[in-house]
């Protein structure tokens, strides 16, 4: 592992420590000739790269990344020492590296962490050599580029993989129910969900649900509160970065989501215990659920040889509320950062340029079934499928970055926990609007107290 100098950014870790729990629970060809990003071919030496777990396992990630790392070494003479880190550990590892000065040269970050990590001062600004290495801002999809840091300041991360929520559905269950089209509006979604929620074996217990979601996933819950709140005309933070989790539109948006279990009964009570999306995708594959909202389930489908699936945009309320926005997803994805005191900074910068080159964007996003973040890569036939085109449309037109504030991670914990508790309540009875308002108000009070 590369060793780095200690620096004066340790003083920023006190507020960051408040976010550690949040992020632990969250859950993101030749490059030199590929256009845009570039390498100078003369880096040499070694670099350490921390990659996030994007595949089906840590070993799967290593195998998928090996061809790219080999191409980079052949082109530049730089050996890349790779460590793939699970999402449950990544953020704490980053905080520890910032504090100790002992970390990698290059690392992946969840793009919702960008502002928090930017404020540590530990990472290289995307300007000068680094901006030149990635070929400039104009190569990138704007919504993905905007996740790299706080507006008005030099970003400290660049996009690597793009993601967005789509609705995936089991076409076999739809056909059996005589449903020919996926729902487009939220009202249609509930109606279709009710038709697809049934006791298939006649034992008196529902064993097929209209929708499945991870009701105990803090990140998934906060993502839904964010998007549905925007449809209802409210944001989680004011323009001057003050939390407003109990704004009317947020309450209405959370009510829409929690009501899938509490009122409409199209979401299994057992979903209230699911902490990540893996069992949700399994429910769809196994025919236990007809619809899910997910960012990237294709690799799971392929691993199970599951072909009875379709894809559509996540349904929206219609009409939108006054001041509402047609947002169904946050701008999801994974970004790259370079430590300011990287031992081999020139090679680290070259590596970022290589990974964001058009050819490597094609190769990497093919293997991880994610979206390229540079526009030129979309000319490749691999990104012409209905699923990819729909996700690209969602990313460009129906997504917004999560709040670009330093307390974003803590917000995800507090809002996500509020929804988790509401889902738990829904397993035993009704959830009123007053219940939702109180849960979100309590979360808001905790947020206000924490940030002062």
GROMACS .gro file of C-alpha atoms in nm:
model
  452
    1UNK     CA    1   0.000   0.000   0.000
    2UNK     CA    2   0.126   0.345  -0.084
    3UNK     CA    3   0.226   0.561   0.212
    4UNK     CA    4   0.134   0.927   0.230
    5UNK     CA    5   0.235   1.229   0.434
    6UNK     CA    6   0.014   1.334   0.719
    7UNK     CA    7  -0.148   1.669   0.671
    8UNK     CA    8  -0.363   1.934   0.836
    9UNK     CA    9  -0.696   1.799   0.722
   10UNK     CA   10  -0.738   1.579   1.034
   11UNK     CA   11  -0.930   1.859   1.203
   12UNK     CA   12  -1.218   1.800   0.960
   13UNK     CA   13  -1.276   1.443   1.077
   14UNK     CA   14  -1.489   1.526   1.379
   15UNK     CA   15  -1.796   1.615   1.174
   16UNK     CA   16  -1.715   1.338   0.927
   17UNK     CA   17  -1.722   1.080   1.203
   18UNK     CA   18  -2.091   1.156   1.247
   19UNK     CA   19  -2.143   1.027   0.894
   20UNK     CA   20  -1.955   0.701   0.921
   21UNK     CA   21  -2.255   0.497   1.033
   22UNK     CA   22  -2.458   0.645   0.751
   23UNK     CA   23  -2.222   0.537   0.484
   24UNK     CA   24  -2.148   0.197   0.629
   25UNK     CA   25  -2.517   0.124   0.584
   26UNK     CA   26  -2.549   0.280   0.237
   27UNK     CA   27  -2.463   0.125  -0.011
   28UNK     CA   28  -2.134   0.380  -0.737
   29UNK     CA   29  -0.928  -0.168  -2.596
   30UNK     CA   30  -0.656   0.093  -2.549
   31UNK     CA   31  -0.752   0.380  -2.325
   32UNK     CA   32  -0.494   0.616  -2.466
   33UNK     CA   33  -0.649   0.601  -2.811
   34UNK     CA   34  -1.008   0.611  -2.693
   35UNK     CA   35  -1.068   0.985  -2.696
   36UNK     CA   36  -1.082   1.233  -2.411
   37UNK     CA   37  -0.895   1.076  -2.119
   38UNK     CA   38  -0.529   1.014  -2.186
   39UNK     CA   39  -0.203   0.879  -2.051
   40UNK     CA   40   0.145   1.004  -2.126
   41UNK     CA   41   0.288   0.652  -2.147
   42UNK     CA   42   0.575   0.740  -1.916
   43UNK     CA   43   0.437   0.706  -1.564
   44UNK     CA   44   0.601   0.383  -1.447
   45UNK     CA   45   0.631   0.258  -1.092
   46UNK     CA   46   0.327   0.143  -0.895
   47UNK     CA   47   0.000   0.283  -0.772
   48UNK     CA   48  -0.259   0.150  -0.529
   49UNK     CA   49  -0.624   0.154  -0.635
   50UNK     CA   50  -0.920   0.097  -0.406
   51UNK     CA   51  -1.217  -0.018  -0.614
   52UNK     CA   52  -1.571  -0.048  -0.484
   53UNK     CA   53  -1.755  -0.379  -0.508
   54UNK     CA   54  -1.959  -0.352  -0.830
   55UNK     CA   55  -1.979  -0.720  -0.926
   56UNK     CA   56  -2.135  -1.024  -0.765
   57UNK     CA   57  -1.838  -1.068  -0.525
   58UNK     CA   58  -1.497  -0.920  -0.448
   59UNK     CA   59  -1.329  -1.190  -0.656
   60UNK     CA   60  -1.570  -1.124  -0.940
   61UNK     CA   61  -1.465  -0.758  -0.940
   62UNK     CA   62  -1.098  -0.850  -0.954
   63UNK     CA   63  -1.155  -1.072  -1.257
   64UNK     CA   64  -1.361  -0.805  -1.433
   65UNK     CA   65  -1.102  -0.533  -1.368
   66UNK     CA   66  -0.795  -0.739  -1.456
   67UNK     CA   67  -0.805  -0.675  -1.835
   68UNK     CA   68  -0.825  -0.297  -1.783
   69UNK     CA   69  -0.540  -0.294  -1.534
   70UNK     CA   70  -0.329  -0.507  -1.765
   71UNK     CA   71  -0.389  -0.268  -2.056
   72UNK     CA   72  -0.288   0.027  -1.840
   73UNK     CA   73   0.033  -0.144  -1.728
   74UNK     CA   74   0.123  -0.237  -2.088
   75UNK     CA   75   0.066   0.120  -2.205
   76UNK     CA   76   0.237   0.307  -1.922
   77UNK     CA   77   0.460   0.061  -1.741
   78UNK     CA   78   0.270   0.135  -1.418
   79UNK     CA   79   0.162  -0.160  -1.207
   80UNK     CA   80  -0.174  -0.119  -1.034
   81UNK     CA   81  -0.207  -0.281  -0.693
   82UNK     CA   82  -0.580  -0.345  -0.670
   83UNK     CA   83  -0.791  -0.386  -0.359
   84UNK     CA   84  -1.166  -0.431  -0.394
   85UNK     CA   85  -1.348  -0.311  -0.083
   86UNK     CA   86  -1.708  -0.397   0.010
   87UNK     CA   87  -1.948  -0.104   0.042
   88UNK     CA   88  -2.001  -0.182   0.409
   89UNK     CA   89  -1.633  -0.100   0.475
   90UNK     CA   90  -1.537   0.153   0.209
   91UNK     CA   91  -1.632   0.482   0.370
   92UNK     CA   92  -1.471   0.402   0.703
   93UNK     CA   93  -1.156   0.292   0.521
   94UNK     CA   94  -1.151   0.626   0.341
   95UNK     CA   95  -1.194   0.823   0.664
   96UNK     CA   96  -0.914   0.625   0.824
   97UNK     CA   97  -0.688   0.691   0.526
   98UNK     CA   98  -0.764   1.063   0.541
   99UNK     CA   99  -0.681   1.068   0.912
  100UNK     CA  100  -0.364   0.860   0.901
  101UNK     CA  101  -0.225   0.963   0.563
  102UNK     CA  102  -0.185   0.593   0.480
  103UNK     CA  103  -0.411   0.516   0.187
  104UNK     CA  104  -0.429   0.451  -0.186
  105UNK     CA  105  -0.329   0.672  -0.475
  106UNK     CA  106  -0.667   0.642  -0.651
  107UNK     CA  107  -1.001   0.529  -0.511
  108UNK     CA  108  -1.365   0.487  -0.596
  109UNK     CA  109  -1.623   0.679  -0.395
  110UNK     CA  110  -2.001   0.674  -0.393
  111UNK     CA  111  -2.089   0.996  -0.569
  112UNK     CA  112  -2.317   1.105  -0.284
  113UNK     CA  113  -2.006   1.129  -0.063
  114UNK     CA  114  -1.829   1.375  -0.293
  115UNK     CA  115  -1.899   1.699  -0.106
  116UNK     CA  116  -1.825   1.549   0.234
  117UNK     CA  117  -1.489   1.416   0.115
  118UNK     CA  118  -1.417   1.736  -0.079
  119UNK     CA  119  -1.436   1.933   0.246
  120UNK     CA  120  -1.159   1.725   0.405
  121UNK     CA  121  -0.908   1.891   0.172
  122UNK     CA  122  -0.745   1.551   0.124
  123UNK     CA  123  -0.813   1.506  -0.246
  124UNK     CA  124  -0.670   1.648  -0.566
  125UNK     CA  125  -0.885   1.922  -0.726
  126UNK     CA  126  -1.005   1.840  -1.076
  127UNK     CA  127  -0.816   2.118  -1.248
  128UNK     CA  128  -0.484   2.155  -1.424
  129UNK     CA  129  -0.321   1.818  -1.500
  130UNK     CA  130  -0.611   1.613  -1.370
  131UNK     CA  131  -0.873   1.802  -1.570
  132UNK     CA  132  -0.652   1.775  -1.878
  133UNK     CA  133  -0.604   1.401  -1.821
  134UNK     CA  134  -0.979   1.333  -1.830
  135UNK     CA  135  -1.024   1.546  -2.143
  136UNK     CA  136  -1.221   1.829  -1.985
  137UNK     CA  137  -1.572   1.859  -1.848
  138UNK     CA  138  -1.754   1.870  -2.182
  139UNK     CA  139  -1.687   1.501  -2.255
  140UNK     CA  140  -1.905   1.396  -1.961
  141UNK     CA  141  -2.278   1.365  -1.910
  142UNK     CA  142  -2.354   1.689  -1.726
  143UNK     CA  143  -2.570   1.537  -1.452
  144UNK     CA  144  -2.292   1.290  -1.365
  145UNK     CA  145  -2.023   1.558  -1.373
  146UNK     CA  146  -2.227   1.770  -1.133
  147UNK     CA  147  -2.190   1.502  -0.862
  148UNK     CA  148  -1.813   1.561  -0.838
  149UNK     CA  149  -1.828   1.826  -0.566
  150UNK     CA  150  -1.996   2.135  -0.434
  151UNK     CA  151  -2.113   2.386  -0.691
  152UNK     CA  152  -1.883   2.685  -0.718
  153UNK     CA  153  -1.575   2.501  -0.594
  154UNK     CA  154  -1.321   2.286  -0.776
  155UNK     CA  155  -1.450   1.930  -0.775
  156UNK     CA  156  -1.235   1.658  -0.619
  157UNK     CA  157  -1.384   1.359  -0.801
  158UNK     CA  158  -1.478   1.265  -1.157
  159UNK     CA  159  -1.750   1.022  -1.268
  160UNK     CA  160  -1.658   0.661  -1.350
  161UNK     CA  161  -1.980   0.457  -1.363
  162UNK     CA  162  -2.329   0.595  -1.415
  163UNK     CA  163  -2.642   0.443  -1.262
  164UNK     CA  164  -3.007   0.534  -1.220
  165UNK     CA  165  -3.321   0.366  -1.095
  166UNK     CA  166  -3.549   0.189  -1.342
  167UNK     CA  167  -3.851  -0.028  -1.278
  168UNK     CA  168  -3.791  -0.395  -1.362
  169UNK     CA  169  -4.084  -0.633  -1.388
  170UNK     CA  170  -4.147  -1.004  -1.430
  171UNK     CA  171  -4.298  -1.040  -1.776
  172UNK     CA  172  -4.424  -1.392  -1.706
  173UNK     CA  173  -4.634  -1.271  -1.413
  174UNK     CA  174  -4.762  -0.979  -1.620
  175UNK     CA  175  -4.866  -1.214  -1.902
  176UNK     CA  176  -5.037  -1.455  -1.663
  177UNK     CA  177  -5.239  -1.163  -1.524
  178UNK     CA  178  -5.328  -1.035  -1.872
  179UNK     CA  179  -5.135  -0.711  -1.821
  180UNK     CA  180  -4.985  -0.597  -2.151
  181UNK     CA  181  -4.808  -0.274  -2.055
  182UNK     CA  182  -4.605  -0.164  -1.754
  183UNK     CA  183  -4.762   0.112  -1.544
  184UNK     CA  184  -4.658   0.468  -1.626
  185UNK     CA  185  -4.819   0.664  -1.341
  186UNK     CA  186  -4.812   0.604  -0.967
  187UNK     CA  187  -5.186   0.539  -0.964
  188UNK     CA  188  -5.147   0.277  -1.239
  189UNK     CA  189  -4.856   0.124  -1.049
  190UNK     CA  190  -5.072   0.070  -0.740
  191UNK     CA  191  -5.358  -0.071  -0.951
  192UNK     CA  192  -5.128  -0.315  -1.132
  193UNK     CA  193  -4.959  -0.404  -0.804
  194UNK     CA  194  -5.294  -0.502  -0.652
  195UNK     CA  195  -5.373  -0.728  -0.949
  196UNK     CA  196  -5.038  -0.900  -0.910
  197UNK     CA  197  -5.060  -0.949  -0.532
  198UNK     CA  198  -5.216  -1.290  -0.479
  199UNK     CA  199  -5.228  -1.625  -0.306
  200UNK     CA  200  -5.114  -1.851  -0.590
  201UNK     CA  201  -5.143  -2.186  -0.414
  202UNK     CA  202  -5.472  -2.135  -0.229
  203UNK     CA  203  -5.334  -2.183   0.122
  204UNK     CA  204  -5.471  -1.852   0.244
  205UNK     CA  205  -5.134  -1.674   0.248
  206UNK     CA  206  -5.013  -1.425  -0.013
  207UNK     CA  207  -4.703  -1.562  -0.185
  208UNK     CA  208  -4.679  -1.326  -0.483
  209UNK     CA  209  -4.650  -0.953  -0.425
  210UNK     CA  210  -4.697  -0.664  -0.664
  211UNK     CA  211  -4.382  -0.490  -0.548
  212UNK     CA  212  -4.070  -0.572  -0.348
  213UNK     CA  213  -3.833  -0.321  -0.189
  214UNK     CA  214  -3.566  -0.316   0.081
  215UNK     CA  215  -3.762  -0.146   0.359
  216UNK     CA  216  -3.466  -0.153   0.599
  217UNK     CA  217  -3.214  -0.012   0.351
  218UNK     CA  218  -3.132   0.339   0.469
  219UNK     CA  219  -2.990   0.443   0.134
  220UNK     CA  220  -3.279   0.305  -0.075
  221UNK     CA  221  -3.530   0.466   0.159
  222UNK     CA  222  -3.362   0.806   0.143
  223UNK     CA  223  -3.341   0.784  -0.237
  224UNK     CA  224  -3.716   0.727  -0.258
  225UNK     CA  225  -3.789   1.012  -0.016
  226UNK     CA  226  -3.567   1.242  -0.224
  227UNK     CA  227  -3.720   1.161  -0.565
  228UNK     CA  228  -4.082   1.142  -0.453
  229UNK     CA  229  -4.042   1.458  -0.250
  230UNK     CA  230  -3.930   1.643  -0.562
  231UNK     CA  231  -4.238   1.517  -0.750
  232UNK     CA  232  -4.445   1.670  -0.472
  233UNK     CA  233  -4.255   2.000  -0.490
  234UNK     CA  234  -4.021   1.977  -0.189
  235UNK     CA  235  -3.649   1.935  -0.135
  236UNK     CA  236  -3.476   1.781   0.165
  237UNK     CA  237  -3.267   2.096   0.220
  238UNK     CA  238  -3.336   2.465   0.169
  239UNK     CA  239  -3.128   2.677  -0.068
  240UNK     CA  240  -2.904   2.771   0.225
  241UNK     CA  241  -2.850   2.403   0.320
  242UNK     CA  242  -3.091   2.387   0.614
  243UNK     CA  243  -3.272   2.054   0.657
  244UNK     CA  244  -3.647   2.047   0.595
  245UNK     CA  245  -3.723   1.676   0.612
  246UNK     CA  246  -4.083   1.733   0.722
  247UNK     CA  247  -4.175   1.969   0.437
  248UNK     CA  248  -4.520   1.895   0.298
  249UNK     CA  249  -4.390   1.745  -0.025
  250UNK     CA  250  -4.145   1.516   0.154
  251UNK     CA  251  -4.423   1.392   0.383
  252UNK     CA  252  -4.647   1.325   0.083
  253UNK     CA  253  -4.369   1.149  -0.106
  254UNK     CA  254  -4.283   0.927   0.191
  255UNK     CA  255  -4.652   0.853   0.235
  256UNK     CA  256  -4.671   0.738  -0.128
  257UNK     CA  257  -4.389   0.492  -0.070
  258UNK     CA  258  -4.474   0.357   0.277
  259UNK     CA  259  -4.839   0.317   0.175
  260UNK     CA  260  -4.736   0.040  -0.063
  261UNK     CA  261  -4.713  -0.178   0.249
  262UNK     CA  262  -4.925   0.007   0.503
  263UNK     CA  263  -5.235   0.087   0.295
  264UNK     CA  264  -5.229  -0.077  -0.046
  265UNK     CA  265  -5.083  -0.408   0.075
  266UNK     CA  266  -4.883  -0.476  -0.242
  267UNK     CA  267  -4.549  -0.499  -0.058
  268UNK     CA  268  -4.473  -0.791   0.173
  269UNK     CA  269  -4.435  -0.714   0.545
  270UNK     CA  270  -4.117  -0.923   0.534
  271UNK     CA  271  -3.964  -0.654   0.311
  272UNK     CA  272  -3.947  -0.432   0.619
  273UNK     CA  273  -3.647  -0.641   0.729
  274UNK     CA  274  -3.450  -0.632   0.401
  275UNK     CA  275  -3.134  -0.423   0.434
  276UNK     CA  276  -3.014  -0.439   0.073
  277UNK     CA  277  -3.146  -0.500  -0.277
  278UNK     CA  278  -3.003  -0.849  -0.338
  279UNK     CA  279  -3.304  -1.038  -0.195
  280UNK     CA  280  -3.534  -0.790  -0.371
  281UNK     CA  281  -3.387  -0.889  -0.708
  282UNK     CA  282  -3.413  -1.255  -0.605
  283UNK     CA  283  -3.783  -1.205  -0.528
  284UNK     CA  284  -3.838  -1.080  -0.883
  285UNK     CA  285  -3.642  -1.368  -1.037
  286UNK     CA  286  -3.823  -1.629  -0.824
  287UNK     CA  287  -4.167  -1.490  -0.907
  288UNK     CA  288  -4.233  -1.377  -0.549
  289UNK     CA  289  -4.263  -1.014  -0.665
  290UNK     CA  290  -4.377  -0.865  -0.993
  291UNK     CA  291  -4.203  -0.524  -0.985
  292UNK     CA  292  -3.894  -0.369  -0.827
  293UNK     CA  293  -3.705  -0.039  -0.846
  294UNK     CA  294  -3.334  -0.104  -0.896
  295UNK     CA  295  -3.017   0.052  -1.037
  296UNK     CA  296  -2.834  -0.246  -1.185
  297UNK     CA  297  -2.985  -0.595  -1.154
  298UNK     CA  298  -2.874  -0.728  -1.494
  299UNK     CA  299  -2.568  -0.911  -1.365
  300UNK     CA  300  -2.793  -1.091  -1.115
  301UNK     CA  301  -3.036  -1.180  -1.396
  302UNK     CA  302  -2.751  -1.318  -1.604
  303UNK     CA  303  -2.610  -1.520  -1.314
  304UNK     CA  304  -2.951  -1.691  -1.278
  305UNK     CA  305  -3.021  -1.716  -1.655
  306UNK     CA  306  -3.334  -1.512  -1.591
  307UNK     CA  307  -3.488  -1.379  -1.912
  308UNK     CA  308  -3.851  -1.313  -1.815
  309UNK     CA  309  -3.797  -0.947  -1.739
  310UNK     CA  310  -3.892  -0.611  -1.880
  311UNK     CA  311  -3.790  -0.258  -1.794
  312UNK     CA  312  -3.971   0.076  -1.773
  313UNK     CA  313  -3.926   0.414  -1.612
  314UNK     CA  314  -4.019   0.428  -1.244
  315UNK     CA  315  -4.382   0.551  -1.238
  316UNK     CA  316  -4.446   0.912  -1.135
  317UNK     CA  317  -4.742   1.086  -0.979
  318UNK     CA  318  -4.961   1.243  -1.247
  319UNK     CA  319  -5.011   1.531  -1.243
  320UNK     CA  320  -4.705   1.653  -1.059
  321UNK     CA  321  -4.776   1.867  -0.755
  322UNK     CA  322  -4.736   2.243  -0.777
  323UNK     CA  323  -4.364   2.308  -0.814
  324UNK     CA  324  -4.300   1.938  -0.864
  325UNK     CA  325  -4.023   1.803  -1.083
  326UNK     CA  326  -4.032   1.488  -1.304
  327UNK     CA  327  -3.759   1.315  -1.103
  328UNK     CA  328  -3.766   0.938  -1.048
  329UNK     CA  329  -3.405   0.879  -0.943
  330UNK     CA  330  -3.103   1.047  -0.797
  331UNK     CA  331  -2.798   1.066  -1.023
  332UNK     CA  332  -2.649   0.743  -0.900
  333UNK     CA  333  -2.298   0.630  -0.973
  334UNK     CA  334  -1.937   0.586  -0.873
  335UNK     CA  335  -1.669   0.857  -0.890
  336UNK     CA  336  -1.289   0.853  -0.885
  337UNK     CA  337  -1.063   1.060  -0.661
  338UNK     CA  338  -0.686   1.105  -0.631
  339UNK     CA  339  -0.526   1.169  -0.293
  340UNK     CA  340  -0.341   1.502  -0.285
  341UNK     CA  341  -0.037   1.334  -0.136
  342UNK     CA  342  -0.042   1.027  -0.359
  343UNK     CA  343   0.303   0.872  -0.366
  344UNK     CA  344   0.291   0.841  -0.746
  345UNK     CA  345   0.060   1.129  -0.835
  346UNK     CA  346   0.151   1.153  -1.205
  347UNK     CA  347   0.069   0.785  -1.254
  348UNK     CA  348  -0.248   0.822  -1.047
  349UNK     CA  349  -0.365   1.109  -1.266
  350UNK     CA  350  -0.281   0.908  -1.578
  351UNK     CA  351  -0.484   0.617  -1.441
  352UNK     CA  352  -0.791   0.835  -1.391
  353UNK     CA  353  -0.751   0.961  -1.747
  354UNK     CA  354  -0.724   0.602  -1.869
  355UNK     CA  355  -1.035   0.481  -1.685
  356UNK     CA  356  -1.241   0.770  -1.823
  357UNK     CA  357  -1.117   0.731  -2.182
  358UNK     CA  358  -1.387   0.634  -2.431
  359UNK     CA  359  -1.252   0.284  -2.493
  360UNK     CA  360  -1.220   0.198  -2.125
  361UNK     CA  361  -1.559   0.351  -2.048
  362UNK     CA  362  -1.705   0.112  -2.304
  363UNK     CA  363  -1.513  -0.186  -2.167
  364UNK     CA  364  -1.577  -0.119  -1.799
  365UNK     CA  365  -1.944  -0.035  -1.829
  366UNK     CA  366  -2.002  -0.339  -2.047
  367UNK     CA  367  -1.855  -0.567  -1.785
  368UNK     CA  368  -2.038  -0.406  -1.492
  369UNK     CA  369  -2.366  -0.344  -1.684
  370UNK     CA  370  -2.355   0.021  -1.576
  371UNK     CA  371  -2.375   0.341  -1.782
  372UNK     CA  372  -2.082   0.524  -1.941
  373UNK     CA  373  -2.034   0.875  -1.806
  374UNK     CA  374  -1.880   1.010  -2.129
  375UNK     CA  375  -2.111   1.075  -2.420
  376UNK     CA  376  -1.886   0.926  -2.692
  377UNK     CA  377  -1.910   0.579  -2.539
  378UNK     CA  378  -2.280   0.552  -2.618
  379UNK     CA  379  -2.204   0.495  -2.986
  380UNK     CA  380  -2.098   0.138  -2.901
  381UNK     CA  381  -2.359  -0.126  -2.982
  382UNK     CA  382  -2.347  -0.256  -2.624
  383UNK     CA  383  -2.535   0.055  -2.514
  384UNK     CA  384  -2.814   0.039  -2.772
  385UNK     CA  385  -3.045  -0.194  -2.577
  386UNK     CA  386  -3.383  -0.075  -2.454
  387UNK     CA  387  -3.267  -0.111  -2.093
  388UNK     CA  388  -2.956   0.102  -2.141
  389UNK     CA  389  -3.132   0.366  -2.351
  390UNK     CA  390  -3.405   0.398  -2.090
  391UNK     CA  391  -3.153   0.427  -1.808
  392UNK     CA  392  -2.958   0.686  -2.007
  393UNK     CA  393  -3.279   0.882  -2.061
  394UNK     CA  394  -3.355   0.863  -1.689
  395UNK     CA  395  -3.003   0.973  -1.597
  396UNK     CA  396  -3.007   1.269  -1.835
  397UNK     CA  397  -3.369   1.386  -1.806
  398UNK     CA  398  -3.537   1.244  -1.495
  399UNK     CA  399  -3.260   1.241  -1.234
  400UNK     CA  400  -3.110   1.496  -0.999
  401UNK     CA  401  -2.802   1.479  -0.775
  402UNK     CA  402  -2.867   1.401  -0.410
  403UNK     CA  403  -2.824   1.716  -0.198
  404UNK     CA  404  -2.472   1.851  -0.253
  405UNK     CA  405  -2.414   1.926   0.114
  406UNK     CA  406  -2.149   1.800   0.354
  407UNK     CA  407  -2.413   1.641   0.577
  408UNK     CA  408  -2.563   1.431   0.296
  409UNK     CA  409  -2.446   1.105   0.450
  410UNK     CA  410  -2.603   1.184   0.785
  411UNK     CA  411  -2.924   1.283   0.608
  412UNK     CA  412  -2.938   0.939   0.445
  413UNK     CA  413  -2.905   0.774   0.786
  414UNK     CA  414  -3.170   0.987   0.955
  415UNK     CA  415  -3.428   0.993   0.675
  416UNK     CA  416  -3.359   0.631   0.585
  417UNK     CA  417  -3.405   0.524   0.947
  418UNK     CA  418  -3.731   0.720   0.971
  419UNK     CA  419  -3.868   0.523   0.674
  420UNK     CA  420  -3.729   0.198   0.812
  421UNK     CA  421  -3.922   0.256   1.135
  422UNK     CA  422  -4.237   0.348   0.942
  423UNK     CA  423  -4.215   0.025   0.744
  424UNK     CA  424  -4.171  -0.165   1.071
  425UNK     CA  425  -4.487   0.002   1.200
  426UNK     CA  426  -4.667  -0.089   0.877
  427UNK     CA  427  -4.613  -0.460   0.945
  428UNK     CA  428  -4.849  -0.443   1.241
  429UNK     CA  429  -5.099  -0.175   1.146
  430UNK     CA  430  -5.178   0.149   0.970
  431UNK     CA  431  -4.935   0.438   0.927
  432UNK     CA  432  -5.096   0.781   0.936
  433UNK     CA  433  -4.974   1.105   0.784
  434UNK     CA  434  -4.924   1.227   1.140
  435UNK     CA  435  -4.693   0.928   1.202
  436UNK     CA  436  -4.491   1.020   0.897
  437UNK     CA  437  -4.472   1.388   0.989
  438UNK     CA  438  -4.351   1.304   1.339
  439UNK     CA  439  -4.089   1.057   1.218
  440UNK     CA  440  -3.949   1.307   0.969
  441UNK     CA  441  -3.968   1.596   1.217
  442UNK     CA  442  -3.770   1.392   1.469
  443UNK     CA  443  -3.509   1.317   1.201
  444UNK     CA  444  -3.496   1.685   1.112
  445UNK     CA  445  -3.443   1.784   1.475
  446UNK     CA  446  -3.154   1.538   1.504
  447UNK     CA  447  -3.002   1.675   1.184
  448UNK     CA  448  -3.033   2.036   1.299
  449UNK     CA  449  -2.876   1.955   1.634
  450UNK     CA  450  -2.586   1.773   1.471
  451UNK     CA  451  -2.493   2.046   1.224
  452UNK     CA  452  -2.561   2.335   1.462
   0.00000   0.00000   0.00000
